[in-house]
Short mmCIF file of C-alpha atoms and ligand atoms in Angstrom, two decimals:
data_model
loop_
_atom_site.label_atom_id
_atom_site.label_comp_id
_atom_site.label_asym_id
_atom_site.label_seq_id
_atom_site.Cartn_x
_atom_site.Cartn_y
_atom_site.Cartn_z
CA UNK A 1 -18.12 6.71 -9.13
CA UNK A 2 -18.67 9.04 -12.07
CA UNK A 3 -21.34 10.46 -11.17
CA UNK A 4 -19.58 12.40 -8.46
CA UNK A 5 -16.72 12.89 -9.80
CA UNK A 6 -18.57 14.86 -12.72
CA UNK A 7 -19.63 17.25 -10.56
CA UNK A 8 -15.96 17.85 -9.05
CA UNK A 9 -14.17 21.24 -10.80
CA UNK A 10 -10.44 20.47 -12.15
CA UNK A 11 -8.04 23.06 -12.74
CA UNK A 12 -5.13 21.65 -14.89
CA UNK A 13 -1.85 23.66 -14.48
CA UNK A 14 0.62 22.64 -17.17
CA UNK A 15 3.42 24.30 -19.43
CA UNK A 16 3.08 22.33 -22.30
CA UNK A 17 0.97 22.72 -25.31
CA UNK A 18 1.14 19.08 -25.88
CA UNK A 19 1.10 17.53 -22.74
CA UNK A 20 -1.95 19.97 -22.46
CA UNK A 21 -4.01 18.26 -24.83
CA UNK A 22 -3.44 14.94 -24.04
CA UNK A 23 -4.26 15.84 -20.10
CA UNK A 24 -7.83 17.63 -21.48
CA UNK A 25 -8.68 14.73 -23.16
CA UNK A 26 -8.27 12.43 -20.55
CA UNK A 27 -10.43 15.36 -18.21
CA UNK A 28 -13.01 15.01 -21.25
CA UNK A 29 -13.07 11.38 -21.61
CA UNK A 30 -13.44 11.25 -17.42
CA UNK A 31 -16.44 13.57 -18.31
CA UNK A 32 -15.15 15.96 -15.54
CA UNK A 33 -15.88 19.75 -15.22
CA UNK A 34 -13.26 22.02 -16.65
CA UNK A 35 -12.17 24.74 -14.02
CA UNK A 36 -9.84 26.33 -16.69
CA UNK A 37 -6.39 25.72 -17.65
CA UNK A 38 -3.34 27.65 -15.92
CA UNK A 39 0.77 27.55 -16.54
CA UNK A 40 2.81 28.14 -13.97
CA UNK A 41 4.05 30.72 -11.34
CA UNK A 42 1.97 33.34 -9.91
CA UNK A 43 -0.50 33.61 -12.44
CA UNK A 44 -1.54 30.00 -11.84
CA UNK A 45 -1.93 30.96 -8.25
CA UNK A 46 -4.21 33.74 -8.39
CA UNK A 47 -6.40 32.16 -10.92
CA UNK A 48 -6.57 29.10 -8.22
CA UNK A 49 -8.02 31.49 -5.67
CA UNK A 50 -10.54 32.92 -8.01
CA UNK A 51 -11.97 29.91 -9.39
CA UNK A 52 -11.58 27.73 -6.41
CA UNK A 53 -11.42 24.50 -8.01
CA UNK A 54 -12.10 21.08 -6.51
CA UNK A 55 -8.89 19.35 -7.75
CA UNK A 56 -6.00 20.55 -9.04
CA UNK A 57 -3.86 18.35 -11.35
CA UNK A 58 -0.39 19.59 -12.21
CA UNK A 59 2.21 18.38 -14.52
CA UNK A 60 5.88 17.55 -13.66
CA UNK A 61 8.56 17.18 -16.20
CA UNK A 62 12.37 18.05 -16.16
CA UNK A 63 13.23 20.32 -15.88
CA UNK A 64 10.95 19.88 -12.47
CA UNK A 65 11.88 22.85 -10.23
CA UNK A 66 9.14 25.56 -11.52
CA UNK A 67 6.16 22.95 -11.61
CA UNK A 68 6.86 21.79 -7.94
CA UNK A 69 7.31 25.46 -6.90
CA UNK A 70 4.08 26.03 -8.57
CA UNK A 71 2.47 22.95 -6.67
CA UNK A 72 3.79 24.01 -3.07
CA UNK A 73 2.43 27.33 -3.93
CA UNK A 74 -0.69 26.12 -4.85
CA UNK A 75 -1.33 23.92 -1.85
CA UNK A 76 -0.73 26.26 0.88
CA UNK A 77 -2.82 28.69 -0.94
CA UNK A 78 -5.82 26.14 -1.06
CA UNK A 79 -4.63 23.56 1.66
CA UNK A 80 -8.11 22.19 0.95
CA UNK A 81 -8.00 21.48 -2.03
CA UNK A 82 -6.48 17.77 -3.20
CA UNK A 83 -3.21 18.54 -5.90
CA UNK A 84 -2.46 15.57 -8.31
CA UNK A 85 0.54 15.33 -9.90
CA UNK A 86 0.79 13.75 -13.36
CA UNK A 87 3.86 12.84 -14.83
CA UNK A 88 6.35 10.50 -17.29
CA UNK A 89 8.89 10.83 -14.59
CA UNK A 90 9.08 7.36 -12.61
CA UNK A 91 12.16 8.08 -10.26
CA UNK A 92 11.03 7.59 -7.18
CA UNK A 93 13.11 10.47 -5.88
CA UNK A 94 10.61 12.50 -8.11
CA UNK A 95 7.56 11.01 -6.86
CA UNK A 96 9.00 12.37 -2.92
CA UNK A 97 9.76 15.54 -4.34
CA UNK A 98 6.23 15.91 -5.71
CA UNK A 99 4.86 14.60 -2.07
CA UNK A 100 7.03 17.15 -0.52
CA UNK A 101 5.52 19.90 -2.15
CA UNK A 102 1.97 18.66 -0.77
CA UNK A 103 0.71 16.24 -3.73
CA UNK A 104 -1.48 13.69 -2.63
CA UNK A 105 -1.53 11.76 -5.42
CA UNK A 106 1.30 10.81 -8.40
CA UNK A 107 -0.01 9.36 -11.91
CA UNK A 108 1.80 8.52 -14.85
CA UNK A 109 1.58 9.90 -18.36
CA UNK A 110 -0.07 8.62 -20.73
CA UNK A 111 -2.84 9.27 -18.44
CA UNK A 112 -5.35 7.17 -18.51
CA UNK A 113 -9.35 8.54 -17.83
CA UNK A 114 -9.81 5.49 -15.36
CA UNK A 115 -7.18 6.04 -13.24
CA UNK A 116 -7.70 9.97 -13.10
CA UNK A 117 -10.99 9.34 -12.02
CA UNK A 118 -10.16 6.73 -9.23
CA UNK A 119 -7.36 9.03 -7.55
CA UNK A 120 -9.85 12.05 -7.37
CA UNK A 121 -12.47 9.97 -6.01
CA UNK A 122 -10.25 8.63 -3.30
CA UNK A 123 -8.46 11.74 -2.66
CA UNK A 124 -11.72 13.53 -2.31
CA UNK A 125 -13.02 10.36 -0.04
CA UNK A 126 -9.73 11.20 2.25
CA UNK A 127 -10.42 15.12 2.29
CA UNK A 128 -13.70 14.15 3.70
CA UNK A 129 -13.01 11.70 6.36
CA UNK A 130 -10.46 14.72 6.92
CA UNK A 131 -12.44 17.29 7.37
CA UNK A 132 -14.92 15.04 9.48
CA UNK A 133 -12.40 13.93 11.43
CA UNK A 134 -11.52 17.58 12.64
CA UNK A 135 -14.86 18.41 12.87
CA UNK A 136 -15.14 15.41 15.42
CA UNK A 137 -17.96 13.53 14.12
CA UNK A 138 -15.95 11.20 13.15
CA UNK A 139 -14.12 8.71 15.94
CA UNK A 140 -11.65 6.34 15.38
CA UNK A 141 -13.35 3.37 16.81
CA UNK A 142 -11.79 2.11 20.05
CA UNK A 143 -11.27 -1.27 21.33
CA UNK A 144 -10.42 -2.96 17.92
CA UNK A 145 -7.33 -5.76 17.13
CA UNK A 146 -4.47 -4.91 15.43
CA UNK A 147 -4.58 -4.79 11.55
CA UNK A 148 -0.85 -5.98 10.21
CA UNK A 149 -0.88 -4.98 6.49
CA UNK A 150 1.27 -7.08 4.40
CA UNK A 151 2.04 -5.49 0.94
CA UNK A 152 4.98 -4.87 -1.47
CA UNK A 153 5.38 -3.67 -5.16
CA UNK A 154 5.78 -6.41 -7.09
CA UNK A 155 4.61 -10.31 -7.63
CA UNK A 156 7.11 -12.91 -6.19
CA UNK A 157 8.82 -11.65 -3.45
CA UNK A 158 7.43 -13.09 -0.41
CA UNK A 159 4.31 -11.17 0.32
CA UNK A 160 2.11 -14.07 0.73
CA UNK A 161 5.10 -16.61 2.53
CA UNK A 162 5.27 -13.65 4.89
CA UNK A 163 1.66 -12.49 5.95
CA UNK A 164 0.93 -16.68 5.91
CA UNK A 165 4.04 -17.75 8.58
CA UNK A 166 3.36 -14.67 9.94
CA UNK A 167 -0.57 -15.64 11.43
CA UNK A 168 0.24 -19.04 12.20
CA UNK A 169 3.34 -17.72 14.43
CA UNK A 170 1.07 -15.03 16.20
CA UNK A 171 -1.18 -17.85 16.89
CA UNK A 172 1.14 -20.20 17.95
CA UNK A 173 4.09 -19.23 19.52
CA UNK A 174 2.47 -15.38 20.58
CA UNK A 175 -1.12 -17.53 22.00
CA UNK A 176 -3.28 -14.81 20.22
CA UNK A 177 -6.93 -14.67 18.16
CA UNK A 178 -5.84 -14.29 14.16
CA UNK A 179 -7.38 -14.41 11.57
CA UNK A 180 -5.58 -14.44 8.36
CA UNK A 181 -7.48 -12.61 4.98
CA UNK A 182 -6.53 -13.32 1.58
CA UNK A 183 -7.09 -9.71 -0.07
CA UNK A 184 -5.36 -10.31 -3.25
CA UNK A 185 -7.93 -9.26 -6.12
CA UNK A 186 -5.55 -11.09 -8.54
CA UNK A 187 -4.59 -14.15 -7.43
CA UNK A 188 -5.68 -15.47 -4.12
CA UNK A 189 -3.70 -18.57 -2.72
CA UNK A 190 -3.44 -17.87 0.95
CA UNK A 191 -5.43 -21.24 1.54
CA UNK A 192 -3.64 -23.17 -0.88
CA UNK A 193 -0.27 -22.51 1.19
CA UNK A 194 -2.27 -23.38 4.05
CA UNK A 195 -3.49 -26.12 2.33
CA UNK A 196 -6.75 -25.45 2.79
CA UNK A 197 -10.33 -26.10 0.96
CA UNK A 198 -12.44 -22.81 2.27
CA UNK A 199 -16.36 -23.29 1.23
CA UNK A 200 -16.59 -19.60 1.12
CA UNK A 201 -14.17 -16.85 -0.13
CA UNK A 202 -13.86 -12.89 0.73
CA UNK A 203 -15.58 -11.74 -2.57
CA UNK A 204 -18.99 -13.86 -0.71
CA UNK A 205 -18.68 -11.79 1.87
CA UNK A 206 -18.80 -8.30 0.04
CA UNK A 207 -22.47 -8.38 -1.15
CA UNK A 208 -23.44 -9.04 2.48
CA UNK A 209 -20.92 -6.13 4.10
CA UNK A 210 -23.25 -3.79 5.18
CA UNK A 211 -26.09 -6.27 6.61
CA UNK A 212 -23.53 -7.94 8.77
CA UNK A 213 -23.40 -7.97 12.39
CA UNK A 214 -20.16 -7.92 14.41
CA UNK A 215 -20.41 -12.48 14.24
CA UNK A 216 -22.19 -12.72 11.10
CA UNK A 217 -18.90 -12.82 9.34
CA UNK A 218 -17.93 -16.15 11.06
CA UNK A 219 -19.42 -18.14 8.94
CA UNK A 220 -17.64 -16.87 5.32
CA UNK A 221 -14.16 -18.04 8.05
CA UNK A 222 -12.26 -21.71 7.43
CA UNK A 223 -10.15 -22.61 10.49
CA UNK A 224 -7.13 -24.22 10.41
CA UNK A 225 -6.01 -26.91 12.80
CA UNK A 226 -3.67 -24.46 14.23
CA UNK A 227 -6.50 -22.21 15.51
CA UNK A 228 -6.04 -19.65 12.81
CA UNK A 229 -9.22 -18.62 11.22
CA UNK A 230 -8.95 -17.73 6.89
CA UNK A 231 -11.06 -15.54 5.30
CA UNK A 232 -9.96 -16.86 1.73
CA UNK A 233 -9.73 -15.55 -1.43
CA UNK A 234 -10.94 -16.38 -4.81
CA UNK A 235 -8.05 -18.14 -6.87
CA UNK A 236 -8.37 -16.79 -9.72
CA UNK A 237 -9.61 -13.14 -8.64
CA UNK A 238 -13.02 -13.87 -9.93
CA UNK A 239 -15.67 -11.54 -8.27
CA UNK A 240 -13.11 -8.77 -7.16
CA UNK A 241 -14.32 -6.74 -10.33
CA UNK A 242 -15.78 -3.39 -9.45
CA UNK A 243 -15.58 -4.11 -5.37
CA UNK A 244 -15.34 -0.45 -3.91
CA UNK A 245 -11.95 -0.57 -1.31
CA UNK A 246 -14.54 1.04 1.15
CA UNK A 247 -16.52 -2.37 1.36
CA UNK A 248 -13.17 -4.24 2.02
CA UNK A 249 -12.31 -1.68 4.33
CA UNK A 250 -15.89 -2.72 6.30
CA UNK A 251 -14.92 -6.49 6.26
CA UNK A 252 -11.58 -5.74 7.82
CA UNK A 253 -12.81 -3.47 10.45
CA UNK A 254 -15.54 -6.24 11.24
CA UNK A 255 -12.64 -8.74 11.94
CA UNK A 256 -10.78 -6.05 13.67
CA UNK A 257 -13.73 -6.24 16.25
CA UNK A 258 -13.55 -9.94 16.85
CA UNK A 259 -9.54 -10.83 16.85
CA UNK A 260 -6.63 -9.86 18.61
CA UNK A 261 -4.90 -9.56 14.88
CA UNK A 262 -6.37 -9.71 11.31
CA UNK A 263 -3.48 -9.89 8.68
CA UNK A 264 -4.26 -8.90 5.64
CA UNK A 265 -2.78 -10.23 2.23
CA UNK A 266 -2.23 -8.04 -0.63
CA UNK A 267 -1.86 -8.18 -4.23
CA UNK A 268 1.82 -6.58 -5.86
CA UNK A 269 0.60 -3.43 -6.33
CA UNK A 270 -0.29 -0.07 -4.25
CA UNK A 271 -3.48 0.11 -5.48
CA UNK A 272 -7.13 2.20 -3.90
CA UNK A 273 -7.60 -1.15 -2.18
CA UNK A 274 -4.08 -1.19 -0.34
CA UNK A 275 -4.43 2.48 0.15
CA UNK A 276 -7.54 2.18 1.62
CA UNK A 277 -6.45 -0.51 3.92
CA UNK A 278 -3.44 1.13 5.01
CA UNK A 279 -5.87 3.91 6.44
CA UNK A 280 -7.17 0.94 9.15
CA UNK A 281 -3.93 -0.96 9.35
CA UNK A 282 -1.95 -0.56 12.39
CA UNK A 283 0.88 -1.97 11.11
CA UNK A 284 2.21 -1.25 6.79
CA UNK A 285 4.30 -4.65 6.26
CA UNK A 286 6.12 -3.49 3.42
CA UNK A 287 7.45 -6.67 1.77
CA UNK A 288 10.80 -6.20 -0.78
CA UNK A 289 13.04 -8.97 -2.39
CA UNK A 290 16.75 -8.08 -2.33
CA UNK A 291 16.78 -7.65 -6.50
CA UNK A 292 17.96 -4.36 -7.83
CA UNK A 293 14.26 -4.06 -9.38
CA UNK A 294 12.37 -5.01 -6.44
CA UNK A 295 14.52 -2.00 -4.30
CA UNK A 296 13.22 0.31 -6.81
CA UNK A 297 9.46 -0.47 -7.03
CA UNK A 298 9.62 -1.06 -3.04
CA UNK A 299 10.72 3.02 -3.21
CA UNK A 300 8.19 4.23 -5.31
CA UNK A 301 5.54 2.38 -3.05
CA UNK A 302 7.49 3.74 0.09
CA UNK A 303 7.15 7.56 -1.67
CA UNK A 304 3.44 6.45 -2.26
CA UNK A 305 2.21 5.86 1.08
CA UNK A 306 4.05 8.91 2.48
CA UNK A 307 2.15 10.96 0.24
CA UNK A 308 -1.13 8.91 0.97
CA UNK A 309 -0.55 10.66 4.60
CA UNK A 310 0.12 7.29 6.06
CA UNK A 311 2.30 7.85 9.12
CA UNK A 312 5.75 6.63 8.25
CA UNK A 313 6.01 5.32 11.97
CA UNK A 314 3.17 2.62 10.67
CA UNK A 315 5.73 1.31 7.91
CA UNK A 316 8.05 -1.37 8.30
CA UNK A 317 10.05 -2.71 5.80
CA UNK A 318 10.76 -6.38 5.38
CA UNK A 319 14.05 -7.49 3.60
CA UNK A 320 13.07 -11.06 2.00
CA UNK A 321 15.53 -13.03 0.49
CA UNK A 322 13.98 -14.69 -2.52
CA UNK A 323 17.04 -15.38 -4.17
CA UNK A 324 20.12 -17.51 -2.77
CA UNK A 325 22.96 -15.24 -2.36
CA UNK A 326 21.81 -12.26 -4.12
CA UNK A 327 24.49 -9.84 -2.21
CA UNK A 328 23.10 -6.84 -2.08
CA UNK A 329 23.54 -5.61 1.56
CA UNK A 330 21.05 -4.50 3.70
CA UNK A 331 23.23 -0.94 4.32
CA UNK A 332 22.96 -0.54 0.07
CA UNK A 333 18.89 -1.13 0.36
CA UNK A 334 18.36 0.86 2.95
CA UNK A 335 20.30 3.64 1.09
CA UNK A 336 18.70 3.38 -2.03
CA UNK A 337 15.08 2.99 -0.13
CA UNK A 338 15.58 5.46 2.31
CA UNK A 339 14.09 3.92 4.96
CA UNK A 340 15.20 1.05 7.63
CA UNK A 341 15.12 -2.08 6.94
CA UNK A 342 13.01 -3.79 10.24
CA UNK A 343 13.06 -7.08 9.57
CA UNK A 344 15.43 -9.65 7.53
CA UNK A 345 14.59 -13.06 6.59
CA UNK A 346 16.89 -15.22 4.89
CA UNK A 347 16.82 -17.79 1.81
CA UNK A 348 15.72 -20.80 2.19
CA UNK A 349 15.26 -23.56 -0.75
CA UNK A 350 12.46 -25.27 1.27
CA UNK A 351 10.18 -22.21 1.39
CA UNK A 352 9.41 -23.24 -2.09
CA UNK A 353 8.42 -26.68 -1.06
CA UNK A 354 6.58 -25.64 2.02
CA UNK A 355 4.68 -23.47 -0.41
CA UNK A 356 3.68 -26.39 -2.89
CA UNK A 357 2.73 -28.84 0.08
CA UNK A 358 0.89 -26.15 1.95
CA UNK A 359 2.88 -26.87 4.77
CA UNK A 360 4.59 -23.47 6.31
CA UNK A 361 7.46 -22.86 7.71
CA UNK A 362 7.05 -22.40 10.87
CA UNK A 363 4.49 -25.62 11.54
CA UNK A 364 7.76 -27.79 10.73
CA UNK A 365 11.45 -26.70 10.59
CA UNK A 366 11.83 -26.21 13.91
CA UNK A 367 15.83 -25.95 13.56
CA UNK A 368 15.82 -23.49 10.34
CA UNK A 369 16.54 -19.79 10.66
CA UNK A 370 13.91 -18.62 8.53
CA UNK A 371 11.42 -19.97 10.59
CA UNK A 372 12.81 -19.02 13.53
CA UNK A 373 13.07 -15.35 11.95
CA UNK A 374 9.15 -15.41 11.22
CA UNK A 375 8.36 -16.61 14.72
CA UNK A 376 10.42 -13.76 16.25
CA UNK A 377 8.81 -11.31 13.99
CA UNK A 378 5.46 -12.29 15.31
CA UNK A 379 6.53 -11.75 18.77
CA UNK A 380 8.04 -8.43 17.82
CA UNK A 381 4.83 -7.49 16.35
CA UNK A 382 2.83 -8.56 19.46
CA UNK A 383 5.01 -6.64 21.60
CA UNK A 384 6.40 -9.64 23.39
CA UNK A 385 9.81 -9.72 23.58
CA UNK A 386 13.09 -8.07 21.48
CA UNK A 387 14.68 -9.56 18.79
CA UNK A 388 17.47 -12.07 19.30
CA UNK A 389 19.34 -11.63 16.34
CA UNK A 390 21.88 -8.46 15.15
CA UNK A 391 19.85 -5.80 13.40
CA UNK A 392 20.81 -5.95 10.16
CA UNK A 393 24.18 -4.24 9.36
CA UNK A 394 23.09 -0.27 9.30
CA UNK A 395 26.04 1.83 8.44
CA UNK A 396 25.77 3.08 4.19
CA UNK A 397 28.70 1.97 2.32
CA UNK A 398 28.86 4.27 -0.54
CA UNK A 399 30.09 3.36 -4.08
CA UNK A 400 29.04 -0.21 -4.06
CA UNK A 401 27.74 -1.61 -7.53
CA UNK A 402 24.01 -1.79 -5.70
CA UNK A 403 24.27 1.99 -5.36
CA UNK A 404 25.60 2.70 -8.88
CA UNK A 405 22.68 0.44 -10.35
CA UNK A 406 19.87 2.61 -8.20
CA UNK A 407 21.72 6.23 -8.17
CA UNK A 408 24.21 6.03 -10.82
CA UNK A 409 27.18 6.84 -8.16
N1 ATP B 501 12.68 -16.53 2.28
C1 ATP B 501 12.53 -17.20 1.15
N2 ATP B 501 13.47 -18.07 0.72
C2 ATP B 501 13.34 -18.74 -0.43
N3 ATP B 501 12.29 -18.63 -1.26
C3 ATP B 501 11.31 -17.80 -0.90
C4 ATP B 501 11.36 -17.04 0.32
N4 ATP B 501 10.22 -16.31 0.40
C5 ATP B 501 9.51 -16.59 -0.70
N5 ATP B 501 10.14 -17.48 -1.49
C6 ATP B 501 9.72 -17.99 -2.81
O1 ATP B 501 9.02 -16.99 -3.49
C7 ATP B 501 7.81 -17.51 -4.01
C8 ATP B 501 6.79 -16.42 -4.09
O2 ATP B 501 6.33 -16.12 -2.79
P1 ATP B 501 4.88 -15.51 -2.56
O3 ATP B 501 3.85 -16.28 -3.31
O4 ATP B 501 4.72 -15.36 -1.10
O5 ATP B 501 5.07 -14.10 -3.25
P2 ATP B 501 4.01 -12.92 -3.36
O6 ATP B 501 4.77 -11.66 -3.16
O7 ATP B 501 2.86 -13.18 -2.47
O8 ATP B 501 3.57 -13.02 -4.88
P3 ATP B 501 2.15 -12.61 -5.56
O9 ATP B 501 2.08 -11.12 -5.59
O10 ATP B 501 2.24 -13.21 -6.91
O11 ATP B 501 1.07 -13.19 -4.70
C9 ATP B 501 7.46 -18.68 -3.09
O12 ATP B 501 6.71 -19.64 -3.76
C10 ATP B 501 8.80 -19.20 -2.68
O13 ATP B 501 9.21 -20.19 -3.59
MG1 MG B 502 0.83 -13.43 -2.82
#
C-alpha cells in the first residue's frame, strides 16, 4: 500500500500552527510527498490550482464555517482531486457538513499515519474505478444476485441475529438460493448461531481469490439443513490481518454469480472492508439498537456512507430492540438519525437463548413477533409482498428527553 501512496502529492490546508505540526508529522511518518502547506480562503485555492496536488487534506475545527468554505471551494476547483477532512470534532452533524462541502473522507485527530494512509489509498482506488467507470471500460457486471449488507456501528446490537434470521427466512419462507458470509474480521460466530462446525472459513478462501472459477468457491461453503449455504468465519479473527477489502470484494462478487442473495455479516465498525462492500451491495442493512449511544454512532456511520458516495436509496435502517423497554420512540431516532427507520424488530428474551443453542428464530417460534418481523423483512427484501404491520410511528415529537440527550433541545 505504501508504495503508492508515496508517490501521491498532499496538500495540507490548515489554520493552525499546532494542529499543523502534528498533521506533517503524521504526512512524514506515512512517508508521503509534501505538496506544500496552505491556510485558508482564496490563497489556499490558487495555490491548489498551481500545484495540483493528488490529495488534499483539510482541517475542521470550531469555529468550522471558513475551513468548510475553504473545502467546497477547493473541490469544485479540482473536482478530481479526493479532499480529506481531519478533525477532533465527532458530531455527526459535523461529519455531514464536511460531506456536504464535497469531502470524501472524515478522520479524527490525533491522526494516526495508518489510517491517513488507508483513506487515501481507498479514496484514490474510488477516483479510479470513477474515472473508469465514465470512461466506460469499466461495466457493472450484469446478471449477478442481490448483495444485502448487514452492518451497524457498534458491537451488540443485533447485527449478526439480523443478517443470520435474515438468510434462513429468504431461504425458507421467500424459496430462494442464499448463501450467508460471515465477514466479521473480529469475531466471526455466524456458524456458531447456526450451530454449525464449517471445515473451512472465509480467510481460506482469500489466498485462492484470484485463481477461482465462478464454482471453485463451493467447496470453502458448509450447508445447513435448511438449504442455506455459510461461508464462515474465523472465530477469533485469526487470518483477517492485512486482507486487502478488494480480495473480499472478489469473494462476494463470486457468490453474487452463483445465488439469488449473498448476505454479508459485518464487524461494528465502518471500516475499508464495509466500505468496500457497500460499493457491491445492493442493499446497506444498517443495524442500530434503540440506546441513546447506539443512535449516535448509527449517525456518524449514516454521515459516513453518504460521503463514501453510497446512494442513500441503498440504505435502510433497522431499529433493533436489544433492550426490553428501552422507550425511545422510533419518531425521536429517526429525528436524531435523520433518516427513516425501515424496519423495527422488537425485544425478545429468547433471542438470547436462540443465540446460545444456535437455534434461530425463525426455525422455531412460529407464534413470536420477532420472528414473524424477520420473516416479513425477508419477503420485503425479495420483493414479495408488503409489510403487514404499521410502519413505525413517523411524525417527530420534539422536546422529548431522547432529543435533549442527542441535540441538547
Ligand atoms: N431483538 C432482540 N431481542 C432481544 N435480544 C436481542 C435482539 N437482538 C439481539 N439480541 C441480543 O443481542 C446479542 C448480540 O447480538 P449480535 O451478536 O447479533 O450482535 P452484533 O451486532 O452482531 O455484535 P458483534 O459486533 O459483537 O458481532 C444477542 O446475543 C442477543 O442476546
Ligand atoms: Mg456479530
Amino acid at each position: 500500500m505504501s508504495s503508492v501512496a508515496t508517490k501521491v502529492r498532499i496538500l495540507l490546508a490548515d489554520e493552525d500552527p499546532d494542529s499543523r505540526v502534528e498533521l506533517r508529522r503524521a504526512i512524514q511518518r506515512a512517508q508521503l510527498t509534501s505538496a506544500g502547506e496552505v491556510g485558508f480562503g482564496m490563497s489556499a485555492i490558487s495555490y491548489a490550482l498551481e500545484t495540483r496536488p493528488d490529495i488534499i487534506l483539510l482541517s475542521v475545527e470550531e469555529p468550522a464555517a471558513r475551513a468548510l468554505q475553504t473545502a467546497e471551494r477547493l473541490t469544485q476547483a479540482l473536482p478530481d482531486t479526493p479532499l480529506i477532512v481531519v478533525s477532533s470534532l465527532t458530531d455527526p452533524g459535523m461529519i455531514r457538513r464536511a460531506m456536504l462541502a464535497g469531502a470524501r473522507d472524515y478522520l479524527f485527530k490525533p491522526l494516526q499515519a495508518a489510517q491517513l494512509l488507508e483513506s487515501i489509498t481507498t479514496v484514490l482506488e474510488q477516483q479510479e474505478r470513477r474515472r473508469l467507470i465514465q470512461a466506460g471500460q469499466v461495466q457493472r457486471p450484469a446478471g449477478r444476485g442481490t448483495v444485502v449488507l448487514v452492518t451497524g456501528a457498534k458491537g451488540g446490537i443485533g447485527k449478526t441475529v439480523v443478517a443470520v434470521n435474515l438468510a434462513l427466512a429468504l431461504r425458507l419462507q421467500a424459496n430462494q438460493s442464499v448463501v450467508l458470509v460471515d465477514a466479521d474480521s473480529t469475531f466471526g460466530d455466524v456458524a456458531t448461531m447456526l450451530d454449525m462446525r464449517p471445515e473451512a472459513t472465509i480467510v481460506d478462501v482469500f489466498p485462492a481469490a484470484d485463481r477461482l472459477d465462478r464454482e471453485g468457491i463451493r467447496r470453502y461453503l458448509t450447508a445447513h439443513p435448511s438449504g442455506l449455504q455459510v461461508l464462515a468465519g474465523p472465530p477469533d479473527g485469526a487470518g483477517w490481518e492485512g486482507v486487502s477489502p478488494e480480495v473480499v470484494k472478489k469473494v462476494i462478487d463470486h457468490l453474487a454469480q452463483l445465488f439469488d442473495f449473498v448476505v454479508v455479516d459485518t464487524a461494528g465498525s465502518f471500516d475499508r472492508t464495509v466500505r468496500s462492500l457497500a460499493e457491491v451491495a445492493t442493499l446497506i442493512l444498517v443495524v442500530t439498537s434503540g440506546e441513546v449511544s447506539s443512535i449516535r454512532d448509527t449517525a456518524g456511520g449514516l454521515a459516513r456512507l453518504q460521503m463514501w458516495g453510497v446512494d442513500p436509496a441503498r440504505v435502510k435502517v433497522i431499529l433493533n430492540r436489544t433492550v426490553s423497554g428501552d422507550g425511545v420512540k422510533p419518531a425521536d431516532i429517526q429525528k436524531g438519525l435523520g433518516h427513516d427507520i425501515f424496519w423495527e424488530i422488537p425485544y425478545d428474551r429468547s433471542v438470547g437463548q436462540s443465540v446460545q443453542l444456535g437455534e434461530p428464530l425463525v426455525l422455531n417460534s412460529a407464534g413470536s413477533a420477532t420472528a414473524r418481523r424477520m420473516r416479513e423483512l425477508a419477503l420485503r427484501v425479495a420483493g414479495l409482498r408488503r409489510p403487514t404491520a404499521p410502519p413505525p410511528e413517523s411524525k417527530p415529537k420534539s422536546g422529548s428527553i431522547f432529543s435533549k440527550l442527542l441535540f441538547g433541545r
